[in-house]
Amino acid sequence: MDATKPKAKHAPKENNRRTKIGPHAAAALRLLIFTGARLREILHLKWDQIDFDRGLLLLPTSKTGKKTIVLNAPALAILNGLPMALLLPARLLIALAPISRSHGRLLRRVRA
């Protein structure tokens, strides 16, 4: 058997395989896991909605109305690790490039 060929019958196509995702996409996925927030809440999060002193996300426009999410230590570490050049209140926290088909599938799986 050829070692370069995938063993699974329905393996993803070569051009859809990703070995590395960008740092903002990775941060968004980790925040989804650690906070339990909705995808839109994380992707539209702004720096002025984070209270680092109290460890809170203050979401004024959530699907269910105004909401506060308590941040655990891993979520705070992720937020502290994001580039400080983005520390402007009006800027989006997670600046993702346009989502490719493979990333779109990944995010749909995370939402499900």
Tab-separated table of C-alpha atoms in Angstrom:
chain	number	residue	atom	x	y	z
A	1	MET	CA	0.000	0.000	0.000
A	2	ASP	CA	1.246	3.494	-0.863
A	3	ALA	CA	2.074	5.483	2.297
A	4	THR	CA	1.104	8.807	0.690
A	5	LYS	CA	-2.484	7.783	-0.047
A	6	PRO	CA	-5.080	8.134	2.705
A	7	LYS	CA	-6.306	4.903	4.251
A	8	ALA	CA	-9.913	5.990	4.713
A	9	LYS	CA	-12.308	5.558	1.846
A	10	HIS	CA	-13.848	9.016	2.278
A	11	ALA	CA	-10.783	11.038	3.211
A	12	PRO	CA	-10.954	14.801	2.550
A	13	LYS	CA	-9.617	16.113	-0.721
A	14	GLU	CA	-6.029	17.326	-0.651
A	15	ASN	CA	-6.959	20.987	-1.224
A	16	ASN	CA	-9.448	20.919	1.699
A	17	ARG	CA	-6.923	19.624	4.223
A	18	ARG	CA	-5.558	22.076	6.724
A	19	THR	CA	-2.607	21.469	8.962
A	20	LYS	CA	-2.678	24.848	10.657
A	21	ILE	CA	-5.361	27.464	11.267
A	22	GLY	CA	-4.748	31.130	11.956
A	23	PRO	CA	-4.290	32.439	15.498
A	24	HIS	CA	-7.576	34.367	15.484
A	25	ALA	CA	-9.570	31.351	14.310
A	26	ALA	CA	-7.901	29.202	16.971
A	27	ALA	CA	-8.683	31.815	19.625
A	28	ALA	CA	-12.314	31.977	18.494
A	29	LEU	CA	-12.701	28.197	18.683
A	30	ARG	CA	-11.103	28.054	22.123
A	31	LEU	CA	-13.324	30.859	23.407
A	32	LEU	CA	-16.377	29.005	22.113
A	33	ILE	CA	-15.302	25.955	24.092
A	34	PHE	CA	-14.324	27.736	27.321
A	35	THR	CA	-17.212	30.224	27.494
A	36	GLY	CA	-20.163	28.378	25.980
A	37	ALA	CA	-20.981	31.551	24.053
A	38	ARG	CA	-22.638	31.548	20.657
A	39	LEU	CA	-20.505	31.849	17.526
A	40	ARG	CA	-21.920	35.279	16.653
A	41	GLU	CA	-21.240	36.525	20.198
A	42	ILE	CA	-17.566	35.584	19.936
A	43	LEU	CA	-17.072	36.799	16.371
A	44	HIS	CA	-18.695	40.182	17.129
A	45	LEU	CA	-16.998	40.623	20.508
A	46	LYS	CA	-15.306	43.989	21.069
A	47	TRP	CA	-12.587	44.880	23.539
A	48	ASP	CA	-14.812	47.280	25.471
A	49	GLN	CA	-17.174	44.371	26.262
A	50	ILE	CA	-14.499	42.614	28.346
A	51	ASP	CA	-14.030	43.373	32.032
A	52	PHE	CA	-10.589	41.929	32.775
A	53	ASP	CA	-10.672	43.020	36.433
A	54	ARG	CA	-13.823	41.048	37.232
A	55	GLY	CA	-13.333	38.359	34.541
A	56	LEU	CA	-16.569	39.019	32.662
A	57	LEU	CA	-17.845	39.281	29.105
A	58	LEU	CA	-20.591	41.894	28.948
A	59	LEU	CA	-22.735	41.150	25.899
A	60	PRO	CA	-25.330	43.873	25.289
A	61	THR	CA	-26.895	42.301	22.189
A	62	SER	CA	-27.114	38.554	22.570
A	63	LYS	CA	-29.723	36.364	20.909
A	64	THR	CA	-31.538	36.148	24.232
A	65	GLY	CA	-30.949	39.771	25.262
A	66	LYS	CA	-28.323	41.386	27.447
A	67	LYS	CA	-26.046	38.741	28.924
A	68	THR	CA	-22.962	38.419	31.136
A	69	ILE	CA	-20.563	35.482	30.851
A	70	VAL	CA	-18.056	34.664	33.594
A	71	LEU	CA	-14.593	33.977	32.166
A	72	ASN	CA	-12.511	31.117	33.516
A	73	ALA	CA	-8.697	31.202	33.666
A	74	PRO	CA	-8.116	29.579	30.228
A	75	ALA	CA	-10.511	32.037	28.538
A	76	LEU	CA	-8.771	34.996	30.186
A	77	ALA	CA	-5.403	33.615	29.064
A	78	ILE	CA	-6.658	33.424	25.467
A	79	LEU	CA	-7.928	37.006	25.567
A	80	ASN	CA	-4.693	38.250	27.129
A	81	GLY	CA	-2.725	36.454	24.405
A	82	LEU	CA	-4.430	38.264	21.527
A	83	PRO	CA	-2.435	41.068	19.844
A	84	MET	CA	-2.523	44.305	21.792
A	85	ALA	CA	-2.546	46.315	18.548
A	86	LEU	CA	-6.252	45.543	18.403
A	87	LEU	CA	-6.978	47.181	21.765
A	88	LEU	CA	-9.391	49.770	20.426
A	89	PRO	CA	-12.935	49.754	21.825
A	90	ALA	CA	-14.604	49.880	18.432
A	91	ARG	CA	-12.490	47.137	16.831
A	92	LEU	CA	-13.691	43.568	16.696
A	93	LEU	CA	-11.718	41.307	18.966
A	94	ILE	CA	-11.506	38.317	16.613
A	95	ALA	CA	-10.582	39.516	13.132
A	96	LEU	CA	-11.108	36.538	10.860
A	97	ALA	CA	-10.332	36.551	7.178
A	98	PRO	CA	-13.140	35.499	4.843
A	99	ILE	CA	-14.054	31.949	5.736
A	100	SER	CA	-13.148	29.298	3.187
A	101	ARG	CA	-15.378	26.301	2.543
A	102	SER	CA	-13.319	24.048	4.799
A	103	HIS	CA	-13.353	26.568	7.684
A	104	GLY	CA	-17.085	27.046	7.193
A	105	ARG	CA	-17.611	23.318	7.629
A	106	LEU	CA	-15.453	23.349	10.748
A	107	LEU	CA	-17.455	26.192	12.304
A	108	ARG	CA	-20.760	24.506	11.408
A	109	ARG	CA	-19.543	21.373	13.207
A	110	VAL	CA	-18.581	23.414	16.262
A	111	ARG	CA	-22.040	25.030	16.354
A	112	ALA	CA	-23.853	21.686	16.118
